[in-house]
Tab-separated table of C-alpha atoms in Angstrom:
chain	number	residue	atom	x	y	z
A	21	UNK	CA	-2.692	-9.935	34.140
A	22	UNK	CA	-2.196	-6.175	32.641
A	23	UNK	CA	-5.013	-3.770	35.199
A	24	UNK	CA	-6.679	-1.275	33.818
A	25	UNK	CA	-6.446	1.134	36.908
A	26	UNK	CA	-9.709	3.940	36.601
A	27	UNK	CA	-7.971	6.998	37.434
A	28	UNK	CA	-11.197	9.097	36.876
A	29	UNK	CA	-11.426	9.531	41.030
A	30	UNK	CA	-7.405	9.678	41.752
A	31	UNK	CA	-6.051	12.493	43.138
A	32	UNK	CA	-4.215	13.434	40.144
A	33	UNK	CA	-7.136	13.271	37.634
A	34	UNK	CA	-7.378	17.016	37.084
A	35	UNK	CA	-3.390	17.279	36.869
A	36	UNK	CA	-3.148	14.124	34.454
A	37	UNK	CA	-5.471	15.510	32.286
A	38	UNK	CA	-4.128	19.277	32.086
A	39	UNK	CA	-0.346	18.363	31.552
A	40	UNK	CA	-1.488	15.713	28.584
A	41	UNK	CA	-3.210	18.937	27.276
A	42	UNK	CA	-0.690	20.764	27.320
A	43	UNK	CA	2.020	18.362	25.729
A	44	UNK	CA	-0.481	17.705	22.927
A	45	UNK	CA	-0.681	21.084	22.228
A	46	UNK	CA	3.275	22.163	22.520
A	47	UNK	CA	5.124	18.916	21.438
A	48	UNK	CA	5.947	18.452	17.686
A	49	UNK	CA	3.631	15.799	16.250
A	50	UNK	CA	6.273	12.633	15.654
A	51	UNK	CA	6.494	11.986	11.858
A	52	UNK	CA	5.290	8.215	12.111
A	53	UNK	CA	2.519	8.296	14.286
A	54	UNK	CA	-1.101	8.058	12.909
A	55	UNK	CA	-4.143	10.295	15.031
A	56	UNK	CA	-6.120	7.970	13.551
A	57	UNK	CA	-7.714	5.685	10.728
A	58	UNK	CA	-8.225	8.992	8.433
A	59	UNK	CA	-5.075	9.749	8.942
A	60	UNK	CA	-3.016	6.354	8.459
A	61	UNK	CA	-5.060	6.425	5.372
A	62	UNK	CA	-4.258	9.934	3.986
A	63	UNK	CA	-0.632	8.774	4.171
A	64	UNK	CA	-1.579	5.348	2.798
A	65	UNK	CA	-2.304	7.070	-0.289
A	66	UNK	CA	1.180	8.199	-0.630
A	67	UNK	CA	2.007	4.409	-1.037
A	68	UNK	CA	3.138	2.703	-4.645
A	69	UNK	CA	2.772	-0.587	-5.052
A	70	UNK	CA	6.321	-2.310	-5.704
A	71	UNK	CA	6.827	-5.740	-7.103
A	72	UNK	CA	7.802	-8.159	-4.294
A	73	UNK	CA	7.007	-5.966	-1.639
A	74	UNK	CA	3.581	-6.944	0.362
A	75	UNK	CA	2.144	-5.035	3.384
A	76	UNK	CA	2.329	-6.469	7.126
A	77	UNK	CA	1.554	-5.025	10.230
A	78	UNK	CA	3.431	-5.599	13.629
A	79	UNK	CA	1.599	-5.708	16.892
A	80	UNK	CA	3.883	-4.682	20.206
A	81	UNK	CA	3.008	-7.245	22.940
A	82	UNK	CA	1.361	-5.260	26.036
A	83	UNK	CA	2.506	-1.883	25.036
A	84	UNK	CA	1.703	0.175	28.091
A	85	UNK	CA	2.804	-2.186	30.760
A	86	UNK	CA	5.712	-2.991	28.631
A	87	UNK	CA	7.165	0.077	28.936
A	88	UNK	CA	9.700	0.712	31.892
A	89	UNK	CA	8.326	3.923	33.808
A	90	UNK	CA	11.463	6.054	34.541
A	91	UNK	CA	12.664	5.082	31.069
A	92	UNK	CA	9.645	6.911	29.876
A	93	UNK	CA	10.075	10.123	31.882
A	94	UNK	CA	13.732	9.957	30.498
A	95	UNK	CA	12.692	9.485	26.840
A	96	UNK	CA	10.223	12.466	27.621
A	97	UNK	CA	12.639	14.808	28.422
A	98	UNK	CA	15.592	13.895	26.082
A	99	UNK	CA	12.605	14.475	23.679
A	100	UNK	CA	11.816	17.628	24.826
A	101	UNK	CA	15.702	18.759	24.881
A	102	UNK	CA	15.970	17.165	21.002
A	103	UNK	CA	13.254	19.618	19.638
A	104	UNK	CA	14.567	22.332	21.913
A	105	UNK	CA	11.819	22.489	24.510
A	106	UNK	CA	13.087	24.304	27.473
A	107	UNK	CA	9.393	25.462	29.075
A	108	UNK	CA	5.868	25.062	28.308
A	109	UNK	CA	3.158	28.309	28.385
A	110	UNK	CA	-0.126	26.602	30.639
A	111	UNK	CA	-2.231	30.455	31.091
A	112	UNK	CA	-3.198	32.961	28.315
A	113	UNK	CA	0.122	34.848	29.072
A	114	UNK	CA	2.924	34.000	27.414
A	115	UNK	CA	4.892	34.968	30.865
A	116	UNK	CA	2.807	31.787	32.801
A	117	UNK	CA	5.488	28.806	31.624
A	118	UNK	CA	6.369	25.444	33.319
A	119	UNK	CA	10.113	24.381	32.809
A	120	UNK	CA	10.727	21.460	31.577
A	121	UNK	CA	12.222	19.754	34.563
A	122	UNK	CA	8.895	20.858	36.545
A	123	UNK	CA	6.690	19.504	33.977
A	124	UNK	CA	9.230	16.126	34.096
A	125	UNK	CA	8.117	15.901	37.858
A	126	UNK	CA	4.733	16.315	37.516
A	127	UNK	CA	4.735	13.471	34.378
A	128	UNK	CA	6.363	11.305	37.397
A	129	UNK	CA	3.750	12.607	39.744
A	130	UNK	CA	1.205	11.331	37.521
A	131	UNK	CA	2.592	8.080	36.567
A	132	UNK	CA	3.117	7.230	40.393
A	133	UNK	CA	-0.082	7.876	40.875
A	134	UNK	CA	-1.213	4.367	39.697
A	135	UNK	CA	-2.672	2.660	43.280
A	136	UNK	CA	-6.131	0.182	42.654
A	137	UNK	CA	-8.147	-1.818	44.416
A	138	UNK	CA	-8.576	-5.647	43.768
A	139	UNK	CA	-10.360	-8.031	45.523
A	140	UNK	CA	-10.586	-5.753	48.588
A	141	UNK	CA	-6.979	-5.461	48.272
A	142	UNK	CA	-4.867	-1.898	47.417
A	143	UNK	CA	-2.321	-2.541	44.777
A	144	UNK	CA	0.373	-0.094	43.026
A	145	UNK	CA	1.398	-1.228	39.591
A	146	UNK	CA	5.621	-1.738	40.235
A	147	UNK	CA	6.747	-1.578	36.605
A	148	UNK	CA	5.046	0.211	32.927
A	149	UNK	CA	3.216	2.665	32.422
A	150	UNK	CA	-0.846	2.230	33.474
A	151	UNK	CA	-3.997	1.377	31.318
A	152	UNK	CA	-6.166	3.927	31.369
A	153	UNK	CA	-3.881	6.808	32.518
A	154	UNK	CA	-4.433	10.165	30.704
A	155	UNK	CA	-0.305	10.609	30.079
A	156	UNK	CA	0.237	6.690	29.174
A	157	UNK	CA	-0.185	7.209	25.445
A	158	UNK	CA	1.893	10.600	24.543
A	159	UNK	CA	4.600	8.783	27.030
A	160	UNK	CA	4.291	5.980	24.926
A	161	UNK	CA	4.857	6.762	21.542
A	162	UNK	CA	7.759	9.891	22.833
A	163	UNK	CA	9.414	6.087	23.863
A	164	UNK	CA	8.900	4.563	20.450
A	165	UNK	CA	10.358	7.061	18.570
A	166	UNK	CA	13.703	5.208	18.275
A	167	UNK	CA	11.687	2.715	17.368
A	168	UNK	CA	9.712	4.144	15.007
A	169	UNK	CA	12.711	5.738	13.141
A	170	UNK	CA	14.933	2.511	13.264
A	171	UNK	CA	12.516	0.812	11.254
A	172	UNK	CA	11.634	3.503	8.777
A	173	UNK	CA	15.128	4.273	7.822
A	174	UNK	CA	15.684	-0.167	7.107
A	175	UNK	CA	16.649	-0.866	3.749
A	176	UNK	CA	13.723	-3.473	2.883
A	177	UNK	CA	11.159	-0.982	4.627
A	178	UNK	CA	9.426	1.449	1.926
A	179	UNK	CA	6.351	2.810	3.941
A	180	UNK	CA	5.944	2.654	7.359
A	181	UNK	CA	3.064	3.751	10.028
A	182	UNK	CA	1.822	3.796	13.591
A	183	UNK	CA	-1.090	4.083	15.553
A	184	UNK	CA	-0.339	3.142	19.403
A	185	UNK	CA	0.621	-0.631	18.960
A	186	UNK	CA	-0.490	-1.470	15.564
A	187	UNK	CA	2.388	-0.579	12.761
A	188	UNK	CA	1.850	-0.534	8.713
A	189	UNK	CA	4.690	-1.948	6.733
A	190	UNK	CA	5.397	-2.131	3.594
A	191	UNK	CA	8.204	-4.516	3.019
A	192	UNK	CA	10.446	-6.615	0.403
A	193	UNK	CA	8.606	-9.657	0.377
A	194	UNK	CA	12.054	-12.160	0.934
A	195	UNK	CA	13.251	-9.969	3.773
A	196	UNK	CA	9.995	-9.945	6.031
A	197	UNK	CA	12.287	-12.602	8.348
A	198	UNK	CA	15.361	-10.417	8.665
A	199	UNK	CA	12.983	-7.522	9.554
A	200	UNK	CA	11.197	-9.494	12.106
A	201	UNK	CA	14.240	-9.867	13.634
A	202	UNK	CA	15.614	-6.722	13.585
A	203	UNK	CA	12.410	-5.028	14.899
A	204	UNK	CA	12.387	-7.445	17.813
A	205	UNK	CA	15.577	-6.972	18.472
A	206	UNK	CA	15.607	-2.734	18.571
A	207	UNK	CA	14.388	-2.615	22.424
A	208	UNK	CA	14.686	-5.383	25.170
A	209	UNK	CA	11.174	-4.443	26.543
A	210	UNK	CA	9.118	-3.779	23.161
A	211	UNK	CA	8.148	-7.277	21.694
A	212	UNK	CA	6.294	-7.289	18.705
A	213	UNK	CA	4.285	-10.114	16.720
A	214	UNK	CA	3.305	-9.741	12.973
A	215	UNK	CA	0.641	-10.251	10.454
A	216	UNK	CA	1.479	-10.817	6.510
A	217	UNK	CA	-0.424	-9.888	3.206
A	218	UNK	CA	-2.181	-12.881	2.460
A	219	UNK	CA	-3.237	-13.215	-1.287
A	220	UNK	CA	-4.564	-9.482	-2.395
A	221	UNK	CA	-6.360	-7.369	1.053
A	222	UNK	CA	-4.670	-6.463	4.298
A	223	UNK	CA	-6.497	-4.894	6.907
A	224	UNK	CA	-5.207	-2.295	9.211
A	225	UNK	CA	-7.471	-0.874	11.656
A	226	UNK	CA	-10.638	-0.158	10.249
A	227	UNK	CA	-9.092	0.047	7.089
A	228	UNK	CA	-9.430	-2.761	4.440
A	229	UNK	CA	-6.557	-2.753	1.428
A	230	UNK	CA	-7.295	-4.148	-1.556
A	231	UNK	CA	-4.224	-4.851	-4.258
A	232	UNK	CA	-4.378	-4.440	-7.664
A	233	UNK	CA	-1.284	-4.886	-9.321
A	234	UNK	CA	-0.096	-1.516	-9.930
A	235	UNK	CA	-2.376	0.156	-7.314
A	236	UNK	CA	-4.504	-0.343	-4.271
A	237	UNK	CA	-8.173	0.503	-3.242
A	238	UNK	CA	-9.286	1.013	0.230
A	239	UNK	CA	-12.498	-0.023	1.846
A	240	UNK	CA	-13.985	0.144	5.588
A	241	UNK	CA	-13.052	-3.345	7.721
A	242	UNK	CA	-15.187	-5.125	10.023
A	243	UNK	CA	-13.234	-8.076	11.901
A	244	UNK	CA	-15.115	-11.262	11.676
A	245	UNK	CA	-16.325	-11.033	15.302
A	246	UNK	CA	-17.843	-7.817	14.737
A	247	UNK	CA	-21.445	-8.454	16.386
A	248	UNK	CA	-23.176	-5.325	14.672
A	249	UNK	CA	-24.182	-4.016	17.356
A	250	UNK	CA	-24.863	-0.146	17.734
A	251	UNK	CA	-26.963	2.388	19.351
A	252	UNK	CA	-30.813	0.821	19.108
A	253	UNK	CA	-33.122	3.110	17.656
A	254	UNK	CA	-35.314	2.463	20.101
A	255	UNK	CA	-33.307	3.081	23.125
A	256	UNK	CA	-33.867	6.358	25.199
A	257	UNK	CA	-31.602	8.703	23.220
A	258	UNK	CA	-32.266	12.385	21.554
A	259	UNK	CA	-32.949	11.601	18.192
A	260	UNK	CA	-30.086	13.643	17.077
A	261	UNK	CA	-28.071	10.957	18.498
A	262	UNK	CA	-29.067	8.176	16.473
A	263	UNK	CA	-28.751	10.373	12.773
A	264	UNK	CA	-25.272	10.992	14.173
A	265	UNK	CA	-24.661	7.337	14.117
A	266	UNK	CA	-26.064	7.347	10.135
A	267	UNK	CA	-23.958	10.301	9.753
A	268	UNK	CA	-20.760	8.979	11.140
A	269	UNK	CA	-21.397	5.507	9.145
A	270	UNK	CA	-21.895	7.037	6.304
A	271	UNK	CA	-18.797	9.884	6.862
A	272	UNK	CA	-16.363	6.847	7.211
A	273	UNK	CA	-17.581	5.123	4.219
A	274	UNK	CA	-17.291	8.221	1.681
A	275	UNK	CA	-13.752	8.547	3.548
A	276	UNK	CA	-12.718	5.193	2.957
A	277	UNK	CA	-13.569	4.128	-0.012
A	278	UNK	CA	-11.385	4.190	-3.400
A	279	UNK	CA	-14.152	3.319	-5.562
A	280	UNK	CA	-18.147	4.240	-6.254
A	281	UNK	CA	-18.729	0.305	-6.219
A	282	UNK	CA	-17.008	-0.104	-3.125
A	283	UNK	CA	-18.695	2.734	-1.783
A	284	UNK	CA	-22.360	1.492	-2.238
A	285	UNK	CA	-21.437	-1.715	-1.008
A	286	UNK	CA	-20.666	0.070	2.072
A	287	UNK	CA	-23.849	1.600	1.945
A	288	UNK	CA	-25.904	-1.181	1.618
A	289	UNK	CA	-23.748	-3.231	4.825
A	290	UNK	CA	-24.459	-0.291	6.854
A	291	UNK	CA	-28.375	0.106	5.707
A	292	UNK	CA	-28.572	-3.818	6.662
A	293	UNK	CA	-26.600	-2.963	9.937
A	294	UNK	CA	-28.819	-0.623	11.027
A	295	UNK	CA	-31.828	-2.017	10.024
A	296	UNK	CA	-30.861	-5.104	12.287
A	297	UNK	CA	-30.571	-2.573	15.207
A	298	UNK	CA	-34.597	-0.981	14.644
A	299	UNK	CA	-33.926	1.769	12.347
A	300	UNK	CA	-36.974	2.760	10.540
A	301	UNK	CA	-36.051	1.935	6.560
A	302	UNK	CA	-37.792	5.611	5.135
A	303	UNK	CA	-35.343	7.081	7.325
A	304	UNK	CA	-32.369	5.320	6.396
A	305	UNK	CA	-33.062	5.956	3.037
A	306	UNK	CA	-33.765	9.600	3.446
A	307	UNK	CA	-30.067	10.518	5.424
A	308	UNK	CA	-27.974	8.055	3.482
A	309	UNK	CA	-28.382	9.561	0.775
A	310	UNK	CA	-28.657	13.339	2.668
A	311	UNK	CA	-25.101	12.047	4.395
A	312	UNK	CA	-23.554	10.808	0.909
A	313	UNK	CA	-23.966	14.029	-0.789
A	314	UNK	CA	-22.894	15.943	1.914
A	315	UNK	CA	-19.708	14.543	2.737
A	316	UNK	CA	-18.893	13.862	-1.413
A	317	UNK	CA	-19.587	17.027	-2.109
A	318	UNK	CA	-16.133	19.371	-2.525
A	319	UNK	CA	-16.057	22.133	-0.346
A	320	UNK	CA	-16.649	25.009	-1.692
């Protein structure tokens, strides 16, 4: 059983959430880690498609609770000694700076701070870092950055991505064994499982690849359990709430896709999606089209 401890009422909410601030904001970004779909696929594009290589993506077993909690804090501050991090500024003047080995102790403040309640029970969560803690994913990828570099730098590996516990891979097709093995084998508490290409599409995240010999086009993915279900016109929202949800539809879908066919494919799932959940059809067609020139449109 992995809890997901709410922390939103802890005593170290407010703390949690300032110190994560802060390390967002002062850390280096790490080179392999993805913000998000846009950006795994911006560096997608950077990808050329090698004969015998095929894409897979490897899945780390229980990430959070996975990771050992003072091996975490460690990691943090050997990372913050490796890109020569000796304080951090937290006020408007540059004097008002928290030392590393301060902000180390109130990392382990927060990650103590992990007590729930269960069945009428307290409980404090022994071992990994917490679901639903504010610091558990900056800790988490600072500790797969070994990781993360170990399996960039293999031999067989020619692209390689990561958002949280979901990696991209491109890899020489006859090796994807060997490099099973040596990924599982880089850390005794990181496990991972792995998906392979299958014929020609791979999805990763939202993201849908589709191979074409020499090249690739990208499309938005849906898994197959996907129920369609989204904000109902007809619920009690402002209005400007449900054309953001045409809006961001419509944003992902110029963003994602390679091709003008794929792209009004796209458009007509997500005109049939929303339909389904009471959106008036004049108005669909109306900021579809509003939302597809806007966000094809070059800036100027």
């Amino acid at each position: 059983m992995r809890p997901i401890v709410a922390t939103y009422k802890s005593a170290t909410t407010f703390l949690a959430k300032t110190v994560n601030r802060l390390l967002l904001s002062q850390l280096p970004k790490q080179q392999y880690v993805f913000k998000n779909s846009y950006e795994a696929l911006s560096q997608l594009k950077k990808v050329q498609i090698k004969p015998g290589y095929k894409f897979m993506s490897f899945d780390i077993k229980s990430m959070y609770t996975a990771i050992p909690q003072k091996d975490a804090i460690d990691r943090f501050k050997d990372y913050c000694t490796q890109n020569q991090i000796t304080s951090f500024q937290y006020g408007r003047d540059t004097v008002d700076r928290i030392d590393t080995e301060t902000m180390g102790e109130l990392v382990k403040l927060c990650v103590d701070d992990n007590c729930f309640t269960y069945d009428g029970q307290i409980y404090q969560q022994c071992s990994g870092l917490f679901m639903g803690g504010s610091l558990s994913p900056i800790l988490a990828n600072i500790y797969m950055q070994d990781i993360d570099v170990s399996v960039s730098k293999h031999p067989s590996v020619s692209f390689y991505g990561r958002y949280m516990d979901d990696s991209l891979l491109q890899v020489k097709e006859t090796d994807i064994n060997s490099i099973s093995t040596f990924i599982n084998g880089l850390d005794p508490y990181i496990k991972f499982t792995h998906e392979l290409q299958v014929d020609d599409s791979f999805p990763f995240l939202d993201i849908l690849i589709i191979v074409k010999r020499n090249r690739f086009d990208t499309t938005v993915y849906r898994k197959p359990e996907y129920s369609g279900i989204t904000l109902n016109f007809n619920s009690y929202h402002p209005f400007s709430q449900k054309l953001s949800v045409i809006y961001g539809f419509v944003h992902r879908a110029c963003k994602f896709c390679s091709t003008l066919s794929l792209l009004n494919n796209e458009l007509k799932n997500i005109k049939e999606l929303l339909l389904a959940n009471d959106y008036p059809e004049n108005l669909l067609h109306k900021h579809i089209l509003q939302a597809k020139k806007k966000f094809l449109t070059p800036p100027p």
